[in-house]
PDB file of C-alpha atoms in Angstrom:
ATOM      1  CA  UNK H  77      89.834-101.136  28.065  1.00  0.00           C
ATOM      2  CA  UNK H  78      88.096 -98.005  29.286  1.00  0.00           C
ATOM      3  CA  UNK H  79      90.022 -95.170  28.610  1.00  0.00           C
ATOM      4  CA  UNK H  80      88.882 -91.454  27.888  1.00  0.00           C
ATOM      5  CA  UNK H  81      89.471 -88.493  26.792  1.00  0.00           C
ATOM      6  CA  UNK H  82      87.700 -84.996  27.626  1.00  0.00           C
ATOM      7  CA  UNK H  83      84.780 -85.415  25.129  1.00  0.00           C
ATOM      8  CA  UNK H  84      83.691 -88.891  26.657  1.00  0.00           C
ATOM      9  CA  UNK H  85      84.928 -89.073  30.020  1.00  0.00           C
ATOM     10  CA  UNK H  86      82.335 -90.634  32.743  1.00  0.00           C
ATOM     11  CA  UNK H  87      79.654 -87.870  34.170  1.00  0.00           C
ATOM     12  CA  UNK H  88      81.111 -87.815  37.373  1.00  0.00           C
ATOM     13  CA  UNK H  89      84.633 -86.445  36.421  1.00  0.00           C
ATOM     14  CA  UNK H  90      83.074 -83.813  34.131  1.00  0.00           C
ATOM     15  CA  UNK H  91      80.899 -82.672  37.113  1.00  0.00           C
ATOM     16  CA  UNK H  92      83.768 -82.765  38.969  1.00  0.00           C
ATOM     17  CA  UNK H  93      85.779 -80.531  36.939  1.00  0.00           C
ATOM     18  CA  UNK H  94      82.600 -78.375  36.480  1.00  0.00           C
ATOM     19  CA  UNK H  95      82.629 -77.875  40.087  1.00  0.00           C
ATOM     20  CA  UNK H  96      86.339 -76.684  39.803  1.00  0.00           C
ATOM     21  CA  UNK H  97      85.815 -74.621  37.178  1.00  0.00           C
ATOM     22  CA  UNK H  98      82.948 -72.669  38.921  1.00  0.00           C
ATOM     23  CA  UNK H  99      85.135 -72.810  41.959  1.00  0.00           C
ATOM     24  CA  UNK H 100      88.202 -71.246  40.296  1.00  0.00           C
ATOM     25  CA  UNK H 101      85.717 -68.132  38.719  1.00  0.00           C
ATOM     26  CA  UNK H 102      84.218 -67.730  42.562  1.00  0.00           C
ATOM     27  CA  UNK H 103      87.761 -67.365  44.114  1.00  0.00           C
ATOM     28  CA  UNK H 104      89.555 -65.750  40.969  1.00  0.00           C
ATOM     29  CA  UNK H 105      86.937 -63.371  39.199  1.00  0.00           C
ATOM     30  CA  UNK H 106      88.420 -61.194  36.552  1.00  0.00           C
ATOM     31  CA  UNK H 107      91.945 -62.129  37.392  1.00  0.00           C
ATOM     32  CA  UNK H 108      90.839 -65.613  35.696  1.00  0.00           C
ATOM     33  CA  UNK H 109      92.221 -66.015  31.884  1.00  0.00           C
ATOM     34  CA  UNK H 110      91.619 -69.140  31.379  1.00  0.00           C
ATOM     35  CA  UNK H 111      91.757 -73.029  32.799  1.00  0.00           C
ATOM     36  CA  UNK H 112      93.226 -75.906  30.472  1.00  0.00           C
ATOM     37  CA  UNK H 113      93.523 -79.649  30.889  1.00  0.00           C
ATOM     38  CA  UNK H 114      96.629 -81.654  30.049  1.00  0.00           C
ATOM     39  CA  UNK H 115      97.818 -85.094  30.701  1.00  0.00           C
ATOM     40  CA  UNK H 116      96.007 -88.309  29.889  1.00  0.00           C
ATOM     41  CA  UNK H 117      92.250 -86.359  29.424  1.00  0.00           C
ATOM     42  CA  UNK H 118      94.019 -84.356  26.762  1.00  0.00           C
ATOM     43  CA  UNK H 119      95.768 -87.583  25.765  1.00  0.00           C
ATOM     44  CA  UNK H 120      92.452 -89.904  25.636  1.00  0.00           C
ATOM     45  CA  UNK H 121      94.172 -92.235  27.917  1.00  0.00           C
ATOM     46  CA  UNK H 122      92.388 -91.086  31.338  1.00  0.00           C
ATOM     47  CA  UNK H 123      91.517 -94.459  33.466  1.00  0.00           C
ATOM     48  CA  UNK H 124      89.039 -92.955  36.026  1.00  0.00           C
ATOM     49  CA  UNK H 125      90.646 -96.067  38.279  1.00  0.00           C
ATOM     50  CA  UNK H 126      94.103 -94.354  38.486  1.00  0.00           C
ATOM     51  CA  UNK H 127      94.250 -90.912  36.499  1.00  0.00           C
ATOM     52  CA  UNK H 128      94.862 -87.330  38.059  1.00  0.00           C
ATOM     53  CA  UNK H 129      92.773 -84.811  36.425  1.00  0.00           C
ATOM     54  CA  UNK H 130      95.928 -82.597  35.316  1.00  0.00           C
ATOM     55  CA  UNK H 131      94.971 -78.342  35.197  1.00  0.00           C
ATOM     56  CA  UNK H 132      96.609 -75.447  34.311  1.00  0.00           C
ATOM     57  CA  UNK H 133      95.205 -71.970  35.545  1.00  0.00           C
ATOM     58  CA  UNK H 134      96.134 -68.897  33.701  1.00  0.00           C
ATOM     59  CA  UNK H 135      95.959 -65.582  35.411  1.00  0.00           C
ATOM     60  CA  UNK H 136      96.333 -61.718  34.569  1.00  0.00           C
ATOM     61  CA  UNK H 137      98.224 -60.775  38.459  1.00  0.00           C
ATOM     62  CA  UNK H 138     100.018 -62.642  41.195  1.00  0.00           C
ATOM     63  CA  UNK H 139      97.285 -64.156  43.678  1.00  0.00           C
ATOM     64  CA  UNK H 140      96.623 -62.771  47.039  1.00  0.00           C
ATOM     65  CA  UNK H 141      97.853 -65.379  49.957  1.00  0.00           C
ATOM     66  CA  UNK H 142      94.076 -65.038  51.376  1.00  0.00           C
ATOM     67  CA  UNK H 143      92.783 -66.220  48.001  1.00  0.00           C
ATOM     68  CA  UNK H 144      95.730 -68.840  47.687  1.00  0.00           C
ATOM     69  CA  UNK H 145      94.505 -69.705  50.814  1.00  0.00           C
ATOM     70  CA  UNK H 146      91.031 -70.486  50.242  1.00  0.00           C
ATOM     71  CA  UNK H 147      91.995 -72.316  46.798  1.00  0.00           C
ATOM     72  CA  UNK H 148      93.949 -74.562  48.716  1.00  0.00           C
ATOM     73  CA  UNK H 149      91.007 -75.420  51.255  1.00  0.00           C
ATOM     74  CA  UNK H 150      88.276 -75.587  48.452  1.00  0.00           C
ATOM     75  CA  UNK H 151      91.308 -77.904  46.291  1.00  0.00           C
ATOM     76  CA  UNK H 152      91.481 -80.364  49.296  1.00  0.00           C
ATOM     77  CA  UNK H 153      87.691 -80.960  48.971  1.00  0.00           C
ATOM     78  CA  UNK H 154      87.514 -81.480  44.965  1.00  0.00           C
ATOM     79  CA  UNK H 155      90.117 -83.570  44.864  1.00  0.00           C
ATOM     80  CA  UNK H 156      89.592 -87.599  44.739  1.00  0.00           C
ATOM     81  CA  UNK H 157      86.045 -86.758  44.442  1.00  0.00           C
ATOM     82  CA  UNK H 158      86.072 -89.107  42.593  1.00  0.00           C
ATOM     83  CA  UNK H 159      89.570 -88.352  40.607  1.00  0.00           C
ATOM     84  CA  UNK H 160      92.867 -86.746  41.985  1.00  0.00           C
ATOM     85  CA  UNK H 161      93.373 -83.207  40.835  1.00  0.00           C
ATOM     86  CA  UNK H 162      96.887 -81.996  39.932  1.00  0.00           C
ATOM     87  CA  UNK H 163      96.767 -78.212  39.222  1.00  0.00           C
ATOM     88  CA  UNK H 164      99.197 -75.229  38.637  1.00  0.00           C
ATOM     89  CA  UNK H 165      98.431 -71.598  38.404  1.00  0.00           C
ATOM     90  CA  UNK H 166     100.834 -69.122  36.533  1.00  0.00           C
ATOM     91  CA  UNK H 167     100.385 -65.362  35.581  1.00  0.00           C
ATOM     92  CA  UNK H 168     100.604 -64.083  32.139  1.00  0.00           C
ATOM     93  CA  UNK H 169     104.157 -62.520  33.287  1.00  0.00           C
ATOM     94  CA  UNK H 170     105.554 -65.948  34.151  1.00  0.00           C
ATOM     95  CA  UNK H 171     105.145 -67.136  30.530  1.00  0.00           C
ATOM     96  CA  UNK H 172     105.497 -64.246  28.169  1.00  0.00           C
ATOM     97  CA  UNK H 173     108.455 -63.304  27.846  1.00  0.00           C
ATOM     98  CA  UNK H 174     109.115 -67.496  28.453  1.00  0.00           C
ATOM     99  CA  UNK H 175     110.570 -68.105  31.586  1.00  0.00           C
ATOM    100  CA  UNK H 176     112.520 -71.513  32.449  1.00  0.00           C
ATOM    101  CA  UNK H 177     112.274 -72.808  35.158  1.00  0.00           C
ATOM    102  CA  UNK H 178     108.873 -71.058  35.460  1.00  0.00           C
ATOM    103  CA  UNK H 179     107.522 -69.434  38.395  1.00  0.00           C
ATOM    104  CA  UNK H 180     104.113 -70.567  39.728  1.00  0.00           C
ATOM    105  CA  UNK H 181     101.428 -69.055  41.788  1.00  0.00           C
ATOM    106  CA  UNK H 182     100.315 -72.064  43.551  1.00  0.00           C
ATOM    107  CA  UNK H 183     100.538 -75.734  42.884  1.00  0.00           C
ATOM    108  CA  UNK H 184      98.111 -78.831  44.468  1.00  0.00           C
ATOM    109  CA  UNK H 185      98.197 -82.420  44.038  1.00  0.00           C
ATOM    110  CA  UNK H 186      97.586 -85.110  46.291  1.00  0.00           C
ATOM    111  CA  UNK H 187     101.375 -85.687  46.904  1.00  0.00           C
ATOM    112  CA  UNK H 188     100.942 -82.601  48.856  1.00  0.00           C
ATOM    113  CA  UNK H 189      97.760 -83.339  50.684  1.00  0.00           C
ATOM    114  CA  UNK H 190      99.106 -84.403  54.255  1.00  0.00           C
ATOM    115  CA  UNK H 191     100.991 -81.414  54.456  1.00  0.00           C
ATOM    116  CA  UNK H 192      98.444 -78.947  53.151  1.00  0.00           C
ATOM    117  CA  UNK H 193      95.781 -80.226  55.403  1.00  0.00           C
ATOM    118  CA  UNK H 194      98.246 -79.932  58.724  1.00  0.00           C
ATOM    119  CA  UNK H 195      99.082 -76.365  57.523  1.00  0.00           C
ATOM    120  CA  UNK H 196      95.413 -75.203  56.981  1.00  0.00           C
ATOM    121  CA  UNK H 197      94.317 -77.129  60.364  1.00  0.00           C
ATOM    122  CA  UNK H 198      97.237 -74.537  61.682  1.00  0.00           C
ATOM    123  CA  UNK H 199      96.191 -71.363  59.632  1.00  0.00           C
ATOM    124  CA  UNK H 200      99.052 -71.120  58.501  1.00  0.00           C
ATOM    125  CA  UNK H 201      98.940 -68.837  55.289  1.00  0.00           C
ATOM    126  CA  UNK H 202     102.732 -68.138  55.424  1.00  0.00           C
ATOM    127  CA  UNK H 203     102.937 -71.633  53.563  1.00  0.00           C
ATOM    128  CA  UNK H 204     101.789 -70.493  50.121  1.00  0.00           C
ATOM    129  CA  UNK H 205     103.512 -66.956  50.355  1.00  0.00           C
ATOM    130  CA  UNK H 206     106.374 -67.726  47.792  1.00  0.00           C
ATOM    131  CA  UNK H 207     106.448 -67.829  44.349  1.00  0.00           C
ATOM    132  CA  UNK H 208     108.533 -70.672  43.119  1.00  0.00           C
ATOM    133  CA  UNK H 209     109.598 -71.977  40.333  1.00  0.00           C
ATOM    134  CA  UNK H 210     108.929 -75.760  38.445  1.00  0.00           C
ATOM    135  CA  UNK H 211     111.094 -76.760  35.333  1.00  0.00           C
ATOM    136  CA  UNK H 212     108.104 -79.708  34.968  1.00  0.00           C
ATOM    137  CA  UNK H 213     106.065 -76.613  33.619  1.00  0.00           C
ATOM    138  CA  UNK H 214     107.602 -76.526  29.782  1.00  0.00           C
ATOM    139  CA  UNK H 215     106.508 -80.181  29.329  1.00  0.00           C
ATOM    140  CA  UNK H 216     102.859 -79.207  30.712  1.00  0.00           C
ATOM    141  CA  UNK H 217     102.659 -75.858  28.662  1.00  0.00           C
ATOM    142  CA  UNK H 218     104.132 -77.677  25.330  1.00  0.00           C
ATOM    143  CA  UNK H 219     101.294 -80.453  25.632  1.00  0.00           C
ATOM    144  CA  UNK H 220      98.838 -77.778  26.165  1.00  0.00           C
ATOM    145  CA  UNK H 221     100.086 -76.048  23.198  1.00  0.00           C
ATOM    146  CA  UNK H 222     100.014 -79.317  20.962  1.00  0.00           C
ATOM    147  CA  UNK H 223      96.903 -81.219  22.447  1.00  0.00           C
ATOM    148  CA  UNK H 224      95.423 -79.586  25.346  1.00  0.00           C
ATOM    149  CA  UNK H 225      91.698 -78.813  26.233  1.00  0.00           C
ATOM    150  CA  UNK H 226      90.530 -75.243  26.701  1.00  0.00           C
ATOM    151  CA  UNK H 227      87.775 -75.593  29.608  1.00  0.00           C
ATOM    152  CA  UNK H 228      87.202 -71.472  30.107  1.00  0.00           C
ATOM    153  CA  UNK H 229      88.689 -68.357  29.134  1.00  0.00           C
ATOM    154  CA  UNK H 230      91.396 -67.532  26.062  1.00  0.00           C
ATOM    155  CA  UNK H 231      92.107 -69.822  23.733  1.00  0.00           C
ATOM    156  CA  UNK H 232      95.108 -71.845  24.085  1.00  0.00           C
ATOM    157  CA  UNK H 233      96.444 -69.900  20.930  1.00  0.00           C
ATOM    158  CA  UNK H 234      95.749 -66.394  22.982  1.00  0.00           C
ATOM    159  CA  UNK H 235      97.271 -67.545  26.117  1.00  0.00           C
ATOM    160  CA  UNK H 236     100.447 -69.258  25.742  1.00  0.00           C
ATOM    161  CA  UNK H 237     103.475 -68.753  23.875  1.00  0.00           C
ATOM    162  CA  UNK H 238     105.779 -71.702  22.126  1.00  0.00           C
ATOM    163  CA  UNK H 239     107.692 -73.505  24.381  1.00  0.00           C
ATOM    164  CA  UNK H 240     111.740 -73.441  23.228  1.00  0.00           C
ATOM    165  CA  UNK H 241     112.502 -77.341  22.145  1.00  0.00           C
ATOM    166  CA  UNK H 242     115.429 -77.299  24.328  1.00  0.00           C
ATOM    167  CA  UNK H 243     113.825 -76.339  27.392  1.00  0.00           C
ATOM    168  CA  UNK H 244     110.800 -79.255  26.762  1.00  0.00           C
ATOM    169  CA  UNK H 245     113.530 -81.731  26.355  1.00  0.00           C
ATOM    170  CA  UNK H 246     115.173 -80.709  29.525  1.00  0.00           C
ATOM    171  CA  UNK H 247     112.119 -80.738  31.456  1.00  0.00           C
ATOM    172  CA  UNK H 248     111.231 -84.445  30.301  1.00  0.00           C
ATOM    173  CA  UNK H 249     114.416 -85.310  30.791  1.00  0.00           C
ATOM    174  CA  UNK H 250     114.754 -83.746  34.493  1.00  0.00           C
ATOM    175  CA  UNK H 251     112.078 -86.334  35.364  1.00  0.00           C
ATOM    176  CA  UNK H 252     114.034 -89.201  34.744  1.00  0.00           C
ATOM    177  CA  UNK H 253     115.677 -89.315  38.039  1.00  0.00           C
ATOM    178  CA  UNK H 254     112.203 -89.335  40.051  1.00  0.00           C
ATOM    179  CA  UNK H 255     110.958 -92.221  37.681  1.00  0.00           C
ATOM    180  CA  UNK H 256     113.872 -94.270  38.597  1.00  0.00           C
ATOM    181  CA  UNK H 257     113.428 -93.694  42.161  1.00  0.00           C
ATOM    182  CA  UNK H 258     109.628 -94.722  42.177  1.00  0.00           C
ATOM    183  CA  UNK H 259     110.209 -97.835  39.885  1.00  0.00           C
ATOM    184  CA  UNK H 260     109.635 -99.716  43.185  1.00  0.00           C
ATOM    185  CA  UNK H 261     106.838 -98.026  44.962  1.00  0.00           C
ATOM    186  CA  UNK H 262     104.963 -96.662  41.737  1.00  0.00           C
ATOM    187  CA  UNK H 263     106.214 -98.913  39.463  1.00  0.00           C
ATOM    188  CA  UNK H 264     103.541 -98.171  36.626  1.00  0.00           C
ATOM    189  CA  UNK H 265     104.245 -94.339  36.821  1.00  0.00           C
ATOM    190  CA  UNK H 266     107.862 -95.086  36.968  1.00  0.00           C
ATOM    191  CA  UNK H 267     108.119 -97.481  34.042  1.00  0.00           C
ATOM    192  CA  UNK H 268     105.928 -95.949  31.559  1.00  0.00           C
ATOM    193  CA  UNK H 269     107.255 -92.546  32.440  1.00  0.00           C
ATOM    194  CA  UNK H 270     110.491 -93.492  31.093  1.00  0.00           C
ATOM    195  CA  UNK H 271     108.960 -94.944  28.198  1.00  0.00           C
ATOM    196  CA  UNK H 272     107.329 -91.624  27.080  1.00  0.00           C
ATOM    197  CA  UNK H 273     110.673 -89.786  27.620  1.00  0.00           C
ATOM    198  CA  UNK H 274     112.438 -92.352  25.435  1.00  0.00           C
ATOM    199  CA  UNK H 275     109.799 -92.143  22.933  1.00  0.00           C
ATOM    200  CA  UNK H 276     109.836 -88.529  22.840  1.00  0.00           C
ATOM    201  CA  UNK H 277     113.642 -88.230  22.271  1.00  0.00           C
ATOM    202  CA  UNK H 278     113.382 -90.923  19.169  1.00  0.00           C
ATOM    203  CA  UNK H 279     110.354 -89.733  17.549  1.00  0.00           C
ATOM    204  CA  UNK H 280     109.701 -86.644  18.594  1.00  0.00           C
ATOM    205  CA  UNK H 281     106.095 -87.130  19.109  1.00  0.00           C
ATOM    206  CA  UNK H 282     104.005 -86.622  22.504  1.00  0.00           C
ATOM    207  CA  UNK H 283     102.493 -90.250  23.244  1.00  0.00           C
ATOM    208  CA  UNK H 284     100.326 -91.231  26.471  1.00  0.00           C
ATOM    209  CA  UNK H 285     101.832 -93.471  28.970  1.00  0.00           C
ATOM    210  CA  UNK H 286     100.156 -96.677  27.425  1.00  0.00           C
ATOM    211  CA  UNK H 287     100.906 -95.325  23.487  1.00  0.00           C
ATOM    212  CA  UNK H 288     104.775 -94.983  24.749  1.00  0.00           C
ATOM    213  CA  UNK H 289     104.894 -98.351  26.711  1.00  0.00           C
ATOM    214  CA  UNK H 290     103.460-100.161  23.422  1.00  0.00           C
ATOM    215  CA  UNK H 291     105.934 -98.273  21.463  1.00  0.00           C
ATOM    216  CA  UNK H 292     108.885 -99.478  23.338  1.00  0.00           C
ATOM    217  CA  UNK H 293     107.574-103.315  23.080  1.00  0.00           C
ATOM    218  CA  UNK H 294     109.588-103.159  19.987  1.00  0.00           C
ATOM    219  CA  UNK H 295     112.592-101.054  21.226  1.00  0.00           C
ATOM    220  CA  UNK H 296     113.574-102.745  24.470  1.00  0.00           C
ATOM    221  CA  UNK H 297     115.482-106.308  24.942  1.00  0.00           C
ATOM    222  CA  UNK H 298     113.076-108.842  24.635  1.00  0.00           C
ATOM    223  CA  UNK H 299     113.628-110.406  28.004  1.00  0.00           C
ATOM    224  CA  UNK H 300     112.449-107.026  29.624  1.00  0.00           C
ATOM    225  CA  UNK H 301     109.200-106.664  27.339  1.00  0.00           C
ATOM    226  CA  UNK H 302     107.300-108.479  29.949  1.00  0.00           C
ATOM    227  CA  UNK H 303     108.064-105.429  32.408  1.00  0.00           C
ATOM    228  CA  UNK H 304     106.780-102.635  30.139  1.00  0.00           C
ATOM    229  CA  UNK H 305     103.588-105.056  29.126  1.00  0.00           C
ATOM    230  CA  UNK H 306     102.641-105.577  32.538  1.00  0.00           C
ATOM    231  CA  UNK H 307     102.596-101.738  33.395  1.00  0.00           C
ATOM    232  CA  UNK H 308     100.553-101.220  30.526  1.00  0.00           C
ATOM    233  CA  UNK H 309      97.883-103.596  31.117  1.00  0.00           C
ATOM    234  CA  UNK H 310      97.606-102.268  34.688  1.00  0.00           C
ATOM    235  CA  UNK H 311      97.612 -98.867  33.495  1.00  0.00           C
ATOM    236  CA  UNK H 312      94.592 -99.535  30.790  1.00  0.00           C
ATOM    237  CA  UNK H 313      92.812-101.493  33.496  1.00  0.00           C
ATOM    238  CA  UNK H 314      93.372-105.145  31.929  1.00  0.00           C
ATOM    239  CA  UNK H 315      95.420-106.158  34.724  1.00  0.00           C
ATOM    240  CA  UNK H 316      94.832-105.555  38.434  1.00  0.00           C
ATOM    241  CA  UNK H 317      98.546-105.650  39.577  1.00  0.00           C
ATOM    242  CA  UNK H 318     102.017-105.834  37.976  1.00  0.00           C
ATOM    243  CA  UNK H 319     103.874-108.980  37.640  1.00  0.00           C
ATOM    244  CA  UNK H 320     106.730-109.988  39.867  1.00  0.00           C
ATOM    245  CA  UNK H 321     110.007-108.256  38.518  1.00  0.00           C
ATOM    246  CA  UNK H 322     113.278-109.828  39.844  1.00  0.00           C
ATOM    247  CA  UNK H 323     115.870-107.381  40.625  1.00  0.00           C
ATOM    248  CA  UNK H 324     118.602-108.305  37.710  1.00  0.00           C
ATOM    249  CA  UNK H 325     115.478-107.376  35.535  1.00  0.00           C
ATOM    250  CA  UNK H 326     114.335-104.063  36.951  1.00  0.00           C
ATOM    251  CA  UNK H 327     118.539-103.201  36.943  1.00  0.00           C
ATOM    252  CA  UNK H 328     118.781-104.265  33.465  1.00  0.00           C
ATOM    253  CA  UNK H 329     115.795-102.097  32.633  1.00  0.00           C
ATOM    254  CA  UNK H 330     116.925 -99.043  34.247  1.00  0.00           C
ATOM    255  CA  UNK H 331     120.404 -99.592  32.788  1.00  0.00           C
ATOM    256  CA  UNK H 332     118.643 -99.741  29.365  1.00  0.00           C
ATOM    257  CA  UNK H 333     116.513 -96.536  29.575  1.00  0.00           C
ATOM    258  CA  UNK H 334     118.999 -94.311  30.835  1.00  0.00           C
ATOM    259  CA  UNK H 335     121.515 -95.303  28.609  1.00  0.00           C
ATOM    260  CA  UNK H 336     119.441 -95.102  25.461  1.00  0.00           C
ATOM    261  CA  UNK H 337     117.868 -91.592  26.722  1.00  0.00           C
ATOM    262  CA  UNK H 338     121.068 -90.293  27.528  1.00  0.00           C
ATOM    263  CA  UNK H 339     122.618 -91.244  23.902  1.00  0.00           C
ATOM    264  CA  UNK H 340     119.264 -89.540  22.256  1.00  0.00           C
ATOM    265  CA  UNK H 341     119.348 -86.495  24.314  1.00  0.00           C
ATOM    266  CA  UNK H 342     123.121 -85.898  24.135  1.00  0.00           C
ATOM    267  CA  UNK H 343     122.868 -86.590  20.072  1.00  0.00           C
ATOM    268  CA  UNK H 344     119.992 -83.940  20.003  1.00  0.00           C
ATOM    269  CA  UNK H 345     122.149 -81.504  21.808  1.00  0.00           C
ATOM    270  CA  UNK H 346     125.139 -81.850  19.630  1.00  0.00           C
TER     271      UNK H 346
END
């Protein structure tokens, strides 16, 4: 098993992040307040063969449309060389005072690559002209506050406010539907995301996907443990692909996880 954190990740990953940081400084200049890592690199569970580099960028003022466009083009080059980059840009005013769902200036990930490349080819800058909101940012910023890594700029304590527990819980629970919807197409992500939501709902601890899967071994019905064990083994690289999961077992897994999460979530809000 070769899983890493920021301190010991492979040189090519550190070099990639260094290039990203240089690019952000070049395009944002004095507007850049800080760059922060969350996700698997912050949780000591980064797999170079499958994990994303998860980044939040904090800026002082809104980002000009031309700069947004130049950043998108640069990110399309930087991402997947070698690791995928998932990155969101937010202003200080978007988080202080706290807002949920949170406005963001720009977001980029491999999920958007095809659409972004089409828009870039057409020089269609208007695609990035709005300031949408994202409920997931409550989750990402909570992770930064608890276990994040500051790459550049303001310290985490200086940059971010505390995220209300209710907003964090709402953020992670809102991802359950998507996790269920991709269980057949992205099974490792879907299976272990459900484990993470359930583990936090039960323990109040933020675990990596691998840690949450291992935690779930003793929680889920014994006949379904093989589903989670297979996902953990693929995630950590000790297995190359998922075992075959029959439809009845997958449906039972979905029902168990949804019921357990809903029960715990409603218990905590009563």
